[in-house]
Amino acid sequence: MNTYKLALIPGDGIGGDVTDAAMEILEATARRHDFALEPQRFDWSCARYLETGAMMPDDGIEVLRGFDAILLGAVGWPETVPDSVSLHGLLLPIRKAFDQYANIRPHRLLAGVEGPLKAEGFDILCIRENTEGEYSGAGGRVHRGHDNEVAVETAIFTRAGVERILRFAFEQARNRRGHVTSVTKSNAQKHSMVFWDEMTARVAADYPDVTVEPMHIDAMAAKMVMAPASLDVVVASNLFGDILTDLGAAIQGGLGFAASANIRPDRSAPSMFEPVHGSAPDIAGRGIANPIATVWSGAMMLDHLGEAEAAAQVMAAIEAATSRGIGTLPGRNSTDQITQAILAALEEQA
Ligand code: GGG
């Protein structure tokens, strides 16, 4: 029997609620298939930062390296720790240290979920570059607090980094409907984004079976609202992908449904799975967070681990619950009710 060592980082706010729910469902699924999950919980969070001065220990990355996968809940507690500190102290270092360069975020309406648009039938796979670009962390500030203060944030685009994320997107498109939309702002950003467009054309030449459309981020935002069904694979830089996938979450009914996977494609280091949403301090501790985004992320994790059948069963159970109206509207059901409905649907499959 395969046993997968899983690093569980609930993080802050609703992160604990949604990862607990996901683990209950994933472990129930594992029991029905011939594998086991061996989770180890880490308290790395803003609470830890307040106690120790660090979101994770100095050897945190080395500790995580020994796991098969990481399941993360949410990061951030802005009331006490600046978001820039918490994000750069946990989530971003993990993505970069393990070179999880492909952030995969699916956007589609689950059965029974009515999004805010009239549009139906869209199925978008956003591929966000995850290790460089605008989130490189390169830059600095001088003359702090003075009238002549300067802040510089440098976006870094390397040939290797851009080429590999584009190839990843084209490979995904090959297994889907064969279309890539490559998002830039190359009219305004004449160095990095023109370079991205050139790399898109170069990579596209190796994929004659895939159609490609370069698009500016502003036009893309409109298209995701006006004609989402026309989109298949969307590839974008770190910042653009981050923003577009919140829009993607909105059109699929809300952040409670938006799943993501931070993938190291060659599998030489662990990949990390997390909902797109943050810690939601406004609803933390109320037991009403929607766990579906985390359960869906967990299904992506099972798929990545090679348990495709189990992953498909988790997705079918989520949709059996949502098709009955469970978890489809904010606040309609508690976290526990949604979890129990998904568990019941798994039982029914048996
Ligand atoms: N679910 C993880 C989380 O808390 N994300 C919040 C966030 O701000 N993420 C930024 C990013 O994905 O780069």
Coordinates of C-alpha atoms and ligand atoms in Angstrom, one line a residue:
M1 CA 0.0 0.0 0.0
N2 CA 1.3 3.5 -0.9
T3 CA 1.7 5.9 2.0
Y4 CA 2.1 9.6 1.2
K5 CA 3.8 11.8 3.8
L6 CA 1.8 15.1 3.9
A7 CA 2.9 18.4 5.4
L8 CA -0.2 20.1 6.7
I9 CA 0.1 23.9 7.2
P10 CA -3.3 25.2 8.3
G11 CA -1.9 28.8 8.6
D12 CA -4.1 31.6 9.8
G13 CA -7.8 32.4 10.2
I14 CA -10.1 30.0 8.4
G15 CA -7.1 28.0 7.2
G16 CA -7.5 25.6 10.1
D17 CA -11.3 25.0 9.4
V18 CA -10.8 24.3 5.7
T19 CA -7.8 22.1 6.1
D20 CA -9.4 20.0 8.8
A21 CA -12.4 19.5 6.6
A22 CA -10.3 18.6 3.6
M23 CA -8.2 16.1 5.6
E24 CA -11.4 14.4 6.9
I25 CA -12.5 13.9 3.3
L26 CA -9.1 13.0 1.8
E27 CA -8.5 10.4 4.6
A28 CA -11.9 8.9 4.0
T29 CA -11.1 8.6 0.4
A30 CA -7.7 7.1 1.0
R31 CA -9.3 4.4 3.2
R32 CA -11.5 3.4 0.3
H33 CA -8.5 3.2 -2.1
D34 CA -5.4 1.3 -1.5
F35 CA -3.3 4.1 -0.1
A36 CA -2.7 6.1 3.2
L37 CA -2.0 9.7 4.0
E38 CA 0.4 10.4 6.8
P39 CA -0.1 14.0 7.8
Q40 CA 2.2 16.0 10.0
R41 CA 0.9 19.3 11.2
F42 CA 3.0 22.5 11.3
D43 CA 1.9 25.6 13.3
W44 CA 3.6 28.0 10.9
S45 CA 1.5 31.1 10.9
C46 CA 1.2 34.8 12.0
A47 CA 0.6 33.5 15.5
R48 CA 4.0 31.8 15.4
Y49 CA 5.5 35.0 14.0
L50 CA 4.2 37.0 17.0
E51 CA 5.7 34.4 19.4
T52 CA 9.0 33.8 17.7
G53 CA 9.6 36.5 15.1
A54 CA 9.4 34.1 12.1
M55 CA 6.5 32.5 10.2
M56 CA 8.4 29.3 10.0
P57 CA 11.6 28.0 11.5
D58 CA 15.0 28.6 9.9
D59 CA 15.2 24.9 8.7
G60 CA 11.5 25.0 7.5
I61 CA 12.3 24.4 3.9
E62 CA 14.6 21.5 4.7
V63 CA 11.9 20.0 6.9
L64 CA 9.3 20.2 4.1
R65 CA 11.7 18.7 1.6
G66 CA 11.1 15.2 3.1
F67 CA 7.4 15.2 2.3
D68 CA 5.5 14.0 -0.7
A69 CA 3.2 17.0 -0.8
I70 CA 2.2 20.1 1.2
L71 CA -1.4 21.1 1.9
L72 CA -1.7 24.7 3.0
G73 CA -4.8 26.6 4.3
A74 CA -4.4 30.3 4.4
V75 CA -1.8 32.9 5.3
G76 CA -2.3 36.3 6.8
W77 CA -3.5 38.2 9.9
P78 CA -3.1 41.8 8.9
E79 CA -4.3 43.2 12.2
T80 CA -1.1 42.1 13.8
V81 CA 1.3 41.1 11.0
P82 CA 1.7 43.1 7.8
D83 CA 0.6 41.0 4.8
S84 CA 3.9 41.7 3.1
V85 CA 5.7 40.0 6.0
S86 CA 3.4 37.0 6.3
L87 CA 3.4 36.3 2.5
H88 CA 7.1 36.7 2.1
G89 CA 7.7 34.6 5.3
L90 CA 5.8 31.5 4.3
L91 CA 4.0 31.0 1.0
L92 CA 6.4 32.7 -1.4
P93 CA 9.6 31.1 0.1
I94 CA 8.0 27.7 -0.2
R95 CA 7.0 28.2 -3.8
K96 CA 10.5 29.6 -4.7
A97 CA 12.6 27.2 -2.7
F98 CA 10.9 24.1 -4.3
D99 CA 10.8 25.8 -7.7
Q100 CA 7.0 25.2 -7.8
Y101 CA 6.9 27.3 -11.0
A102 CA 3.5 26.3 -12.3
N103 CA 0.5 27.6 -10.3
I104 CA -2.6 25.8 -11.7
R105 CA -6.0 27.3 -11.0
P106 CA -9.1 25.8 -12.6
H107 CA -12.2 28.0 -13.0
R108 CA -15.5 26.3 -13.9
L109 CA -19.0 26.3 -12.4
L110 CA -19.6 23.2 -10.2
A111 CA -22.9 21.5 -10.6
G112 CA -25.6 23.5 -8.8
V113 CA -23.5 26.6 -8.4
E114 CA -24.8 29.8 -10.1
G115 CA -22.1 32.3 -10.8
P116 CA -22.8 36.0 -11.2
L117 CA -22.7 35.8 -15.0
K118 CA -25.3 34.7 -17.5
A119 CA -22.6 32.7 -19.2
E120 CA -22.5 29.0 -18.6
G121 CA -20.3 26.2 -19.7
F122 CA -16.9 27.8 -19.2
D123 CA -13.9 25.7 -18.2
I124 CA -10.7 27.8 -17.9
L125 CA -7.4 26.5 -16.7
C126 CA -5.2 29.5 -15.5
I127 CA -1.5 28.8 -15.4
R128 CA 0.2 31.4 -13.4
E129 CA 4.0 31.8 -13.4
N130 CA 4.9 31.2 -9.7
T131 CA 8.5 32.0 -8.9
E132 CA 9.6 35.2 -10.5
G133 CA 8.1 38.1 -12.4
E134 CA 6.5 40.8 -10.3
Y135 CA 6.8 38.7 -7.1
S136 CA 10.6 38.2 -7.3
G137 CA 11.1 40.4 -4.2
A138 CA 13.9 42.3 -5.9
G139 CA 14.0 46.0 -5.0
G140 CA 14.4 48.3 -2.1
R141 CA 13.6 51.6 -0.4
V142 CA 15.8 54.5 0.3
H143 CA 15.3 57.7 2.2
R144 CA 12.6 56.1 4.3
G145 CA 10.2 58.6 5.8
H146 CA 11.7 61.6 4.0
D147 CA 10.2 63.7 1.2
N148 CA 12.6 62.2 -1.3
E149 CA 11.7 58.6 -0.4
V150 CA 12.0 56.1 -3.3
A151 CA 10.6 52.6 -3.6
V152 CA 11.7 50.3 -6.4
E153 CA 10.1 46.9 -7.1
T154 CA 11.8 45.1 -10.0
A155 CA 9.9 42.5 -12.0
I156 CA 12.3 39.7 -13.1
F157 CA 11.6 37.7 -16.2
T158 CA 14.2 35.1 -17.2
R159 CA 14.3 33.3 -20.5
A160 CA 14.3 29.9 -18.7
G161 CA 11.5 31.0 -16.4
V162 CA 9.2 32.3 -19.1
E163 CA 9.9 29.5 -21.6
R164 CA 9.2 26.7 -19.1
I165 CA 5.8 28.2 -17.9
L166 CA 4.8 28.7 -21.5
R167 CA 5.7 25.1 -22.4
F168 CA 3.8 23.9 -19.4
A169 CA 0.7 25.8 -20.6
F170 CA 1.0 24.5 -24.1
E171 CA 1.3 20.9 -22.8
Q172 CA -1.9 21.4 -20.7
A173 CA -3.7 22.8 -23.7
R174 CA -2.8 19.6 -25.7
N175 CA -4.7 17.6 -23.2
R176 CA -7.7 19.9 -23.2
R177 CA -9.3 21.9 -26.0
G178 CA -6.0 23.0 -27.7
H179 CA -6.1 26.7 -27.2
V180 CA -3.7 29.0 -25.2
T181 CA -4.3 32.7 -24.4
S182 CA -1.1 34.3 -23.3
V183 CA -1.7 37.4 -21.2
T184 CA 0.7 40.4 -21.1
K185 CA 0.6 44.2 -21.2
S186 CA 3.2 44.5 -24.0
N187 CA 1.9 47.8 -25.3
A188 CA 2.8 49.5 -22.0
Q189 CA 5.6 47.3 -20.6
K190 CA 7.9 47.3 -23.6
H191 CA 10.8 45.2 -22.2
S192 CA 9.5 42.3 -20.1
M193 CA 6.1 41.8 -21.7
V194 CA 7.4 42.2 -25.3
F195 CA 9.9 39.5 -24.3
W196 CA 7.0 37.3 -23.0
D197 CA 5.2 37.8 -26.3
E198 CA 8.3 36.9 -28.3
M199 CA 8.8 33.8 -26.2
T200 CA 5.1 32.8 -26.7
A201 CA 5.6 32.9 -30.5
R202 CA 8.8 30.9 -30.2
V203 CA 7.2 28.2 -28.0
A204 CA 4.0 28.1 -30.1
A205 CA 6.1 27.1 -33.1
D206 CA 6.8 23.8 -31.3
Y207 CA 3.0 23.2 -30.8
P208 CA 1.4 23.5 -34.3
D209 CA -1.6 21.5 -32.9
V210 CA -2.3 24.3 -30.3
T211 CA -3.8 27.6 -31.3
V212 CA -2.5 30.7 -29.5
E213 CA -3.8 34.2 -28.9
P214 CA -1.7 36.9 -27.2
M215 CA -4.0 39.2 -25.2
H216 CA -3.5 42.3 -23.0
I217 CA -4.5 41.9 -19.4
D218 CA -7.2 44.6 -19.6
A219 CA -8.8 43.0 -22.6
M220 CA -8.5 39.6 -20.8
A221 CA -10.3 40.9 -17.7
A222 CA -13.2 42.0 -19.9
K223 CA -13.2 38.7 -21.9
M224 CA -13.3 36.6 -18.7
V225 CA -16.6 38.4 -17.9
M226 CA -18.1 38.7 -21.4
A227 CA -17.0 35.5 -23.1
P228 CA -15.5 33.0 -20.6
A229 CA -16.6 30.0 -22.6
S230 CA -14.2 31.1 -25.4
L231 CA -11.2 30.5 -23.1
D232 CA -9.3 27.3 -22.5
V233 CA -5.8 27.6 -21.1
V234 CA -4.7 31.0 -19.9
V235 CA -1.1 31.7 -19.1
A236 CA 0.1 34.8 -17.3
S237 CA 2.9 36.2 -15.1
N238 CA 2.8 36.0 -11.3
L239 CA 1.0 39.3 -10.7
F240 CA -1.4 39.1 -13.7
G241 CA -2.2 35.5 -12.9
D242 CA -2.8 36.3 -9.2
I243 CA -5.3 39.0 -10.2
L244 CA -7.0 37.2 -13.0
T245 CA -7.6 34.1 -10.8
D246 CA -9.5 36.2 -8.3
L247 CA -11.7 37.2 -11.2
G248 CA -11.9 33.6 -12.2
A249 CA -12.9 32.8 -8.7
A250 CA -15.6 35.4 -8.8
I251 CA -17.1 34.1 -12.1
Q252 CA -17.2 30.5 -10.7
G253 CA -19.3 31.7 -7.7
G254 CA -16.7 33.0 -5.3
L255 CA -13.4 32.3 -3.6
G256 CA -14.9 29.4 -1.7
F257 CA -14.7 27.4 -5.0
A258 CA -11.3 28.4 -6.3
A259 CA -8.6 25.7 -5.9
S260 CA -4.9 25.8 -6.8
A261 CA -1.8 23.7 -7.1
N262 CA 1.8 24.9 -6.9
I263 CA 3.5 22.4 -9.0
R264 CA 7.2 21.4 -9.4
P265 CA 6.7 19.5 -12.6
D266 CA 9.8 17.3 -12.5
R267 CA 8.6 16.1 -9.0
S268 CA 12.1 16.4 -7.5
A269 CA 10.7 18.5 -4.6
P270 CA 7.2 18.5 -3.0
S271 CA 4.4 20.4 -4.7
M272 CA 2.0 22.5 -2.6
F273 CA -1.8 22.6 -2.8
E274 CA -3.9 25.5 -1.4
P275 CA -7.2 27.3 -1.9
V276 CA -6.8 30.6 -3.7
H277 CA -8.5 32.4 -0.8
G278 CA -6.8 34.0 2.1
S279 CA -7.4 33.7 5.9
A280 CA -10.7 35.7 5.8
P281 CA -10.4 37.3 9.3
D282 CA -14.0 38.5 9.0
I283 CA -15.4 35.0 9.2
A284 CA -12.6 33.2 11.1
G285 CA -13.7 31.1 14.1
R286 CA -17.4 31.2 13.0
G287 CA -17.5 27.8 11.4
I288 CA -19.0 29.1 8.1
A289 CA -15.9 29.0 5.8
N290 CA -16.6 27.0 2.6
P291 CA -14.1 24.1 2.5
I292 CA -14.8 23.3 -1.1
A293 CA -11.8 25.2 -2.5
T294 CA -9.5 23.3 -0.2
V295 CA -11.1 19.9 -0.8
W296 CA -10.8 20.5 -4.6
S297 CA -7.1 21.5 -4.0
G298 CA -6.8 18.2 -2.1
A299 CA -8.2 16.3 -5.1
M300 CA -5.6 18.0 -7.3
M301 CA -3.0 16.8 -4.8
L302 CA -4.3 13.2 -5.0
D303 CA -4.1 13.4 -8.8
H304 CA -0.5 14.7 -8.6
L305 CA 0.4 11.9 -6.3
G306 CA -0.9 9.4 -8.9
E307 CA -4.2 8.6 -7.3
A308 CA -6.3 9.8 -10.2
E309 CA -9.3 7.6 -9.5
A310 CA -9.5 8.8 -5.9
A311 CA -9.2 12.4 -7.0
A312 CA -12.0 11.9 -9.5
Q313 CA -14.2 10.5 -6.7
V314 CA -13.5 13.5 -4.5
M315 CA -14.6 15.8 -7.3
A316 CA -17.7 13.7 -8.0
A317 CA -18.6 13.9 -4.3
I318 CA -18.1 17.7 -4.2
E319 CA -20.4 18.0 -7.2
A320 CA -23.0 15.6 -5.7
A321 CA -23.1 17.9 -2.7
T322 CA -23.3 21.2 -4.6
S323 CA -25.9 19.8 -7.0
R324 CA -28.1 19.4 -4.0
G325 CA -27.5 23.1 -3.1
I326 CA -25.0 22.3 -0.3
G327 CA -22.3 25.0 -0.1
T328 CA -23.5 26.8 -3.1
L329 CA -24.3 30.2 -1.4
P330 CA -22.1 32.0 1.1
G331 CA -23.3 31.3 4.7
R332 CA -26.0 28.9 3.6
N333 CA -24.2 25.9 5.2
S334 CA -21.6 25.6 7.9
T335 CA -18.2 24.2 7.2
D336 CA -19.2 21.0 9.0
Q337 CA -22.5 20.6 7.0
I338 CA -20.6 20.9 3.7
T339 CA -18.0 18.5 4.9
Q340 CA -20.6 16.0 6.0
A341 CA -22.5 16.3 2.7
I342 CA -19.3 15.5 0.8
L343 CA -18.5 12.6 3.1
A344 CA -22.1 11.3 2.6
A345 CA -21.7 11.6 -1.2
L346 CA -18.5 9.6 -1.0
E347 CA -20.3 6.9 1.0
E348 CA -23.1 6.8 -1.7
Q349 CA -20.5 6.2 -4.4
A350 CA -19.5 3.1 -2.5
Ligands
GGG1 N1 -4.5 30.1 0.4 C1 -3.3 30.7 0.6 C2 -3.4 32.2 0.9 O1 -3.6 32.5 2.1 N2 -3.3 33.0 -0.1 C3 -3.4 34.4 0.1 C4 -2.5 35.3 -0.8 O2 -2.5 36.5 -0.6 N3 -1.8 34.7 -1.7 C5 -1.0 35.4 -2.6 C6 -0.5 34.6 -3.7 O3 -1.2 33.6 -4.1 O4 0.5 34.9 -4.3

